[in-house]
Amino acid sequence: MSAYQKLVTQGQDLFEQFLQEINQQNAQELAVKYLGKKGLFNQLAAQIKILTKEEKKDFGRELNQLKNKLESKLADYQKQDFASQVHQDLTMPGIQTKVGHLHPVSQAIEEISRIFEKIGFVRMSYPEVDWDYYVFAALNMPTNHPARDEWETFFVDQKAHPSLGKMVLTTHTSNGQVREMERVKGQLPIRMMNISRCYRRQSDNTHTQMFHQFEGLVIDKDINIQHLKGTIDYFAKEFFGPKTKSRIRPFHFKFTEPSFEVDFSCHICRGTGYIKDEHHHKINCRFCKSGWHEVGGAGMVHPNVLKAGGFDSNKYRGFAFGWGVERSYTLKQDLNIDDIRLFYSGNQEFLEQF
Ligand code: FA5
């Protein structure tokens, strides 16, 4: 290939290269790169001196044509590039992408799990649609026992199991108690945390038809009420804050003996039941009315339940508790939620606060 042909080819290659870069680079930069004083076109033109007089003329014409084409393309691109730039205010804040977050109930479940993990509880998962046996019968509530009426149960329209009875939506997480005892097959200790959905035919500002409970079960030798109370106190301080107090009141559940209801002190009135108005007069705390909030039940595992799970009640003891996740969460400091149905209302404004 002659020197002339080589230079002509280089000129065409340069133009091709420009065409490839035109939509990717800024117009000003392209102008400097190709047409500037030390630009690629001038560099190529400088080589003209190696050509003969005749070739110089032809190559000069060739180069000029390419340069004109390039300039006209660049001018179009500059216009379009400028047009797009005038609408771009680079100092404007970018468009914020909406980032979601876990539902407050999921956040509460995560926090509760972590609190109990720290003291050796292991999170287990048991069915939320279960047989009557695990939900009631194994928990010392035989068929037709009146205590079952309290649970406002949803029954599943399914053929009953020959020995485990009807299929139900779990009314409480206590169905995990005997299931956990069966799982460990006599191996102790048990320190179970079962957090799951529960269902009852109830709906008002403190009840929803679907809600969550977290159930603790501890079984070992020499377990007593102090262990239960210590665990309740520990949870109160970790979840609600270091100044929270807890108390247990006698109650009755068929599956624990003795049984208790568990209350935590109100974070608004600090358990006193009253607050001061703007004139410093004592008025009743509107949030709790009594200084305390009930969150659930607890007790020492009933001997019949230990027996159903394959444990000798003369040798082993245990405690259990089952509390509402939503109920507990509403009592957290600074969250004065007075209607738990809001959690499931799908109301974005409410949910975005968490
Ligand atoms: C029970 O469900 C017992 N299984 C608790 C238990 C476990 C006792 C282990 C002893 C040993 P209770 O029905 O009180 O107990 O419910 C416990 C808590 O669940 C309630 O205090 C409340 O916080 C929550 N809860 C019950 N029903 C609903 C509902 N419909 N909506 C929201 N939370 C509820």
Coordinates of C-alpha atoms and ligand atoms in Angstrom, one line a residue:
M1 CA 0.0 0.0 0.0
S2 CA 1.4 3.4 -1.0
A3 CA 2.0 6.2 1.6
Y4 CA -0.9 8.1 0.0
Q5 CA -3.4 5.2 0.4
K6 CA -2.2 4.6 3.9
L7 CA -3.0 8.2 4.9
V8 CA -6.4 8.1 3.1
T9 CA -7.3 4.9 5.0
Q10 CA -6.2 6.5 8.3
G11 CA -8.4 9.4 7.6
Q12 CA -11.4 7.2 6.9
D13 CA -10.7 5.1 10.1
L14 CA -10.6 8.3 12.1
F15 CA -14.0 9.3 10.8
E16 CA -15.3 5.8 11.6
Q17 CA -13.9 6.1 15.1
F18 CA -15.6 9.4 15.5
L19 CA -18.9 8.0 14.5
Q20 CA -18.6 5.3 17.2
E21 CA -17.8 7.8 19.9
I22 CA -20.2 10.5 19.0
N23 CA -23.1 9.4 21.2
Q24 CA -21.0 8.4 24.1
Q25 CA -18.9 11.4 24.8
N26 CA -19.5 15.0 25.5
A27 CA -19.6 17.2 22.3
Q28 CA -17.0 19.7 23.6
E29 CA -14.6 16.9 24.4
L30 CA -15.1 15.4 20.9
A31 CA -14.4 18.7 19.2
V32 CA -11.1 19.1 21.1
K33 CA -10.1 15.5 20.4
Y34 CA -10.7 15.5 16.7
L35 CA -10.6 19.2 15.6
G36 CA -8.5 20.8 18.2
K37 CA -5.0 22.3 17.5
K38 CA -3.3 19.1 18.6
G39 CA -6.4 17.0 17.6
L40 CA -6.4 13.8 15.6
F41 CA -7.2 15.5 12.3
N42 CA -4.3 18.0 12.5
Q43 CA -2.0 15.1 13.5
L44 CA -3.0 13.3 10.3
A45 CA -2.7 16.5 8.2
A46 CA 0.8 17.0 9.5
Q47 CA 1.9 13.8 7.7
I48 CA 1.0 15.3 4.3
K49 CA 4.7 16.3 3.9
I50 CA 5.7 12.8 3.0
L51 CA 3.4 12.9 -0.1
T52 CA 4.2 14.1 -3.6
K53 CA 2.9 17.4 -4.8
E54 CA 0.0 15.8 -6.7
E55 CA -0.8 13.5 -3.8
K56 CA -0.8 16.4 -1.4
K57 CA -3.6 18.1 -3.4
D58 CA -5.7 14.9 -3.5
F59 CA -5.1 14.1 0.1
G60 CA -5.9 17.7 1.2
R61 CA -9.2 17.5 -0.6
E62 CA -10.0 14.1 0.9
L63 CA -9.2 15.3 4.4
N64 CA -11.2 18.4 4.0
Q65 CA -14.3 16.4 3.0
L66 CA -14.0 14.2 6.0
K67 CA -13.5 17.2 8.2
N68 CA -16.6 18.9 6.8
K69 CA -18.7 15.8 7.4
L70 CA -17.3 15.4 10.9
E71 CA -18.0 19.1 11.7
S72 CA -21.5 19.0 10.5
K73 CA -22.2 15.8 12.5
L74 CA -20.6 17.3 15.5
A75 CA -22.7 20.5 15.2
D76 CA -25.9 18.4 15.1
Y77 CA -24.7 16.5 18.1
Q78 CA -23.8 19.7 19.9
K79 CA -27.3 21.0 19.5
Q80 CA -28.9 17.8 20.7
D81 CA -26.4 17.5 23.5
F82 CA -27.0 21.1 24.6
A83 CA -30.8 20.6 24.4
S84 CA -30.5 17.7 26.8
Q85 CA -28.2 19.6 29.1
V86 CA -30.4 22.7 29.5
H87 CA -33.0 20.5 31.2
Q88 CA -30.5 18.9 33.5
D89 CA -29.9 20.7 36.7
L90 CA -27.0 18.7 38.1
T91 CA -27.4 20.3 41.5
M92 CA -30.9 19.0 41.9
P93 CA -31.3 16.1 44.4
G94 CA -31.8 12.7 42.7
I95 CA -35.1 10.9 42.6
Q96 CA -35.4 9.0 45.9
T97 CA -36.2 5.4 45.4
K98 CA -38.7 4.1 48.0
V99 CA -37.1 1.6 50.2
G100 CA -39.4 -0.7 52.1
H101 CA -38.8 -2.2 55.5
L102 CA -39.9 -5.1 57.6
H103 CA -43.5 -4.9 58.9
P104 CA -43.5 -3.8 62.6
V105 CA -44.7 -7.2 63.7
S106 CA -41.8 -8.8 61.9
Q107 CA -39.5 -6.3 63.5
A108 CA -40.9 -7.2 66.9
I109 CA -40.5 -10.9 66.2
E110 CA -36.8 -10.4 65.3
E111 CA -36.2 -8.5 68.5
I112 CA -38.0 -11.0 70.7
S113 CA -36.1 -13.9 69.1
R114 CA -32.8 -12.1 69.8
I115 CA -33.7 -11.4 73.4
F116 CA -34.4 -15.0 74.1
E117 CA -31.5 -16.3 72.1
K118 CA -29.2 -14.5 74.4
I119 CA -30.4 -16.6 77.3
G120 CA -30.2 -19.9 75.5
F121 CA -33.7 -20.3 74.0
V122 CA -33.9 -22.0 70.7
R123 CA -36.4 -20.8 68.1
M124 CA -38.6 -23.6 66.9
S125 CA -41.5 -23.6 64.4
Y126 CA -44.6 -25.7 64.9
P127 CA -47.7 -25.9 62.7
E128 CA -50.3 -23.1 62.8
V129 CA -52.9 -25.4 61.5
D130 CA -52.8 -28.3 63.9
W131 CA -54.8 -31.2 65.4
D132 CA -57.1 -30.8 68.4
Y133 CA -54.8 -33.1 70.3
Y134 CA -51.8 -30.7 70.4
V135 CA -53.9 -27.5 70.7
F136 CA -56.2 -28.8 73.5
A137 CA -56.3 -32.5 74.5
A138 CA -52.6 -32.9 75.2
L139 CA -52.8 -29.7 77.2
N140 CA -55.1 -31.2 79.8
M141 CA -58.3 -30.1 78.0
P142 CA -60.0 -33.4 77.1
T143 CA -62.8 -33.4 74.5
N144 CA -65.9 -31.7 75.8
H145 CA -64.1 -30.0 78.6
P146 CA -65.7 -26.5 79.1
A147 CA -62.3 -24.8 79.3
R148 CA -62.1 -25.2 75.5
D149 CA -64.9 -22.7 75.1
E150 CA -62.7 -19.8 76.1
W151 CA -60.5 -20.2 73.0
E152 CA -63.1 -19.1 70.3
T153 CA -61.6 -21.6 67.8
F154 CA -61.8 -21.8 64.0
F155 CA -62.2 -25.4 63.0
V156 CA -61.0 -26.5 59.6
D157 CA -63.5 -28.4 57.5
Q158 CA -61.5 -31.5 57.2
K159 CA -61.9 -35.2 58.1
A160 CA -60.9 -35.6 61.8
H161 CA -57.7 -37.6 62.5
P162 CA -58.6 -41.0 64.0
S163 CA -56.5 -40.3 67.2
L164 CA -55.6 -36.6 67.0
G165 CA -59.1 -35.3 66.5
K166 CA -60.3 -32.3 64.5
M167 CA -58.1 -29.9 62.5
V168 CA -58.0 -26.4 63.9
L169 CA -56.4 -23.1 63.3
T170 CA -54.1 -22.8 66.4
T171 CA -55.6 -20.6 69.0
H172 CA -52.3 -20.3 70.8
T173 CA -48.6 -21.2 70.4
S174 CA -49.0 -23.7 73.3
N175 CA -49.6 -26.4 70.7
G176 CA -45.8 -26.4 70.4
Q177 CA -45.3 -27.6 74.0
V178 CA -46.1 -31.3 73.6
R179 CA -44.7 -31.2 70.0
E180 CA -41.3 -30.0 71.4
M181 CA -41.3 -32.6 74.2
E182 CA -41.9 -35.3 71.6
R183 CA -39.2 -33.9 69.4
V184 CA -36.5 -34.1 72.1
K185 CA -37.4 -37.6 73.0
G186 CA -36.5 -37.3 76.6
Q187 CA -33.3 -35.2 76.0
L188 CA -33.2 -32.3 78.4
P189 CA -33.0 -29.3 78.9
I190 CA -35.7 -27.8 76.7
R191 CA -35.5 -24.1 76.2
M192 CA -37.9 -23.5 73.3
M193 CA -39.2 -20.3 71.8
N194 CA -42.1 -20.8 69.4
I195 CA -43.3 -17.7 67.6
S196 CA -46.2 -18.2 65.3
R197 CA -49.5 -17.0 64.0
C198 CA -52.7 -17.7 66.1
Y199 CA -56.3 -17.4 65.2
R200 CA -59.4 -16.7 67.2
R201 CA -62.9 -15.5 66.5
Q202 CA -62.3 -12.1 68.1
S203 CA -62.1 -8.5 66.8
D204 CA -61.9 -5.3 68.7
N205 CA -59.2 -2.7 69.4
T206 CA -57.1 -5.2 71.5
H207 CA -57.9 -8.3 69.5
T208 CA -57.5 -9.4 65.9
Q209 CA -58.6 -12.7 64.3
M210 CA -55.1 -13.4 63.3
F211 CA -52.3 -12.4 65.7
H212 CA -49.0 -13.7 66.9
Q213 CA -47.8 -15.2 70.1
F214 CA -44.4 -16.1 71.4
E215 CA -44.3 -19.1 73.6
G216 CA -41.4 -20.0 75.9
L217 CA -41.0 -23.5 77.3
V218 CA -38.3 -24.6 79.7
I219 CA -38.1 -28.1 81.1
D220 CA -35.3 -29.5 83.2
K221 CA -34.6 -30.8 86.7
D222 CA -35.2 -28.3 89.6
I223 CA -37.0 -25.7 87.6
N224 CA -39.1 -23.4 89.8
I225 CA -41.2 -20.3 89.8
Q226 CA -38.1 -18.1 90.4
H227 CA -36.8 -19.1 87.0
L228 CA -40.0 -18.1 85.4
K229 CA -40.1 -14.7 87.2
G230 CA -36.4 -14.1 86.4
T231 CA -37.1 -14.8 82.7
I232 CA -40.2 -12.4 82.8
D233 CA -38.1 -9.7 84.4
Y234 CA -35.3 -10.1 82.0
F235 CA -37.6 -9.8 79.0
A236 CA -39.4 -6.7 80.5
K237 CA -36.1 -4.8 80.9
E238 CA -34.7 -5.9 77.5
F239 CA -37.9 -5.3 75.5
F240 CA -39.6 -2.4 77.2
G241 CA -36.6 -0.7 78.9
P242 CA -34.5 -1.0 82.1
K243 CA -37.1 0.7 84.3
T244 CA -39.9 -1.7 83.5
K245 CA -41.3 -3.8 86.3
S246 CA -43.2 -7.0 85.9
R247 CA -45.7 -8.8 88.1
I248 CA -47.5 -12.2 88.0
R249 CA -51.1 -12.6 89.2
P250 CA -52.8 -15.9 90.0
F251 CA -54.9 -17.1 87.1
H252 CA -56.1 -20.5 85.7
F253 CA -55.0 -22.3 82.6
K254 CA -55.6 -26.0 82.3
F255 CA -52.0 -26.7 81.2
T256 CA -50.1 -24.9 83.9
E257 CA -50.3 -25.3 87.7
P258 CA -50.0 -22.7 89.3
S259 CA -51.0 -20.4 86.5
F260 CA -50.5 -16.6 86.2
E261 CA -51.3 -13.6 84.2
V262 CA -48.3 -11.5 83.5
D263 CA -48.3 -7.7 83.6
F264 CA -45.7 -5.1 82.8
S265 CA -45.6 -1.7 84.3
C266 CA -47.0 1.1 82.1
H267 CA -44.2 3.2 80.5
I268 CA -46.3 6.3 80.6
C269 CA -47.2 6.5 84.3
R270 CA -44.3 4.1 85.4
G271 CA -46.8 1.7 87.1
T272 CA -48.4 4.3 89.3
G273 CA -51.7 4.5 87.4
Y274 CA -51.7 8.3 87.4
I275 CA -50.0 11.2 85.6
K276 CA -49.9 15.0 86.4
D277 CA -51.9 17.4 84.2
E278 CA -50.7 20.9 83.3
H279 CA -51.8 22.2 86.7
H280 CA -49.8 19.4 88.4
H281 CA -52.9 17.7 89.6
K282 CA -52.9 13.9 89.6
I283 CA -55.1 12.4 86.9
N284 CA -55.6 8.7 86.0
C285 CA -53.3 7.5 83.3
R286 CA -55.4 7.1 80.2
F287 CA -53.2 4.5 78.6
C288 CA -53.3 1.9 81.3
K289 CA -55.9 3.0 83.9
S290 CA -54.2 0.9 86.6
G291 CA -50.4 1.2 86.1
W292 CA -50.1 -2.2 84.5
H293 CA -50.6 -3.9 81.1
E294 CA -51.4 -7.6 80.8
V295 CA -49.5 -9.3 78.0
G296 CA -50.3 -13.0 78.4
G297 CA -50.2 -16.0 80.6
A298 CA -47.6 -18.2 82.2
G299 CA -47.2 -21.0 84.7
M300 CA -45.5 -24.2 85.8
V301 CA -46.1 -26.9 83.3
H302 CA -48.9 -29.2 84.5
P303 CA -47.9 -32.8 85.4
N304 CA -50.5 -34.1 82.8
V305 CA -48.8 -32.1 80.1
L306 CA -45.4 -33.4 81.1
K307 CA -46.8 -36.9 81.0
A308 CA -48.3 -36.3 77.5
G309 CA -44.8 -35.2 76.3
G310 CA -43.2 -38.3 77.8
F311 CA -41.7 -36.8 80.9
D312 CA -41.9 -38.1 84.5
S313 CA -43.4 -35.2 86.5
N314 CA -41.8 -36.5 89.7
K315 CA -38.4 -36.0 88.2
Y316 CA -38.8 -33.0 85.9
R317 CA -40.5 -29.6 86.0
G318 CA -40.9 -26.8 83.6
F319 CA -42.4 -23.4 83.1
A320 CA -44.1 -22.0 80.1
F321 CA -45.4 -18.6 79.0
G322 CA -47.3 -17.3 76.0
W323 CA -47.6 -13.6 75.2
G324 CA -49.1 -11.6 72.4
V325 CA -46.5 -10.1 70.0
E326 CA -48.8 -7.3 68.8
R327 CA -50.0 -6.6 72.4
S328 CA -46.4 -6.4 73.6
Y329 CA -45.3 -4.2 70.8
T330 CA -48.0 -1.6 71.4
L331 CA -46.7 -1.2 74.9
K332 CA -43.2 -0.3 73.9
Q333 CA -42.0 3.1 75.0
D334 CA -43.2 6.0 72.7
L335 CA -45.5 3.8 70.7
N336 CA -49.0 4.6 72.0
I337 CA -50.9 2.4 69.7
D338 CA -54.4 2.0 71.0
D339 CA -55.9 -0.2 68.3
I340 CA -53.9 -3.3 67.2
R341 CA -56.1 -3.8 64.2
L342 CA -54.0 -1.0 62.6
F343 CA -51.1 -3.5 62.1
Y344 CA -53.2 -5.3 59.6
S345 CA -55.1 -2.4 58.1
G346 CA -52.6 -2.0 55.2
N347 CA -52.5 1.7 56.1
Q348 CA -49.2 2.9 54.6
E349 CA -49.1 6.1 56.7
F350 CA -49.3 4.0 59.9
L351 CA -46.8 1.4 58.7
E352 CA -44.2 3.9 57.4
Q353 CA -43.7 5.2 61.0
F354 CA -41.8 2.1 62.0
Ligands
FA5_1 C1 -52.9 -18.2 76.1 O1 -53.0 -18.1 74.9 C2 -52.0 -19.2 76.7 N1 -51.7 -20.2 75.8 C3 -50.8 -18.5 77.3 C4 -50.0 -19.4 78.2 C5 -48.9 -20.1 77.6 C6 -50.3 -19.6 79.5 C7 -48.1 -20.9 78.4 C8 -49.6 -20.5 80.3 C9 -48.5 -21.1 79.7 P1 -54.3 -16.0 76.5 O2 -55.6 -16.5 75.9 O3 -54.4 -15.1 77.7 O4 -53.4 -17.2 76.9 O5 -53.5 -15.2 75.4 C10 -52.2 -14.7 75.7 C11 -52.0 -13.4 75.0 O6 -52.2 -13.5 73.6 C12 -53.0 -12.3 75.4 O7 -52.7 -11.7 76.6 C13 -52.8 -11.3 74.3 O8 -51.6 -10.6 74.5 C14 -52.6 -12.3 73.1 N2 -53.9 -12.5 72.5 C15 -54.9 -13.4 72.7 N3 -55.9 -13.3 71.9 C16 -55.6 -12.3 71.0 C17 -56.2 -11.7 69.9 N4 -57.4 -12.1 69.4 N5 -55.6 -10.6 69.3 C18 -54.4 -10.2 69.7 N6 -53.7 -10.7 70.7 C19 -54.3 -11.7 71.4

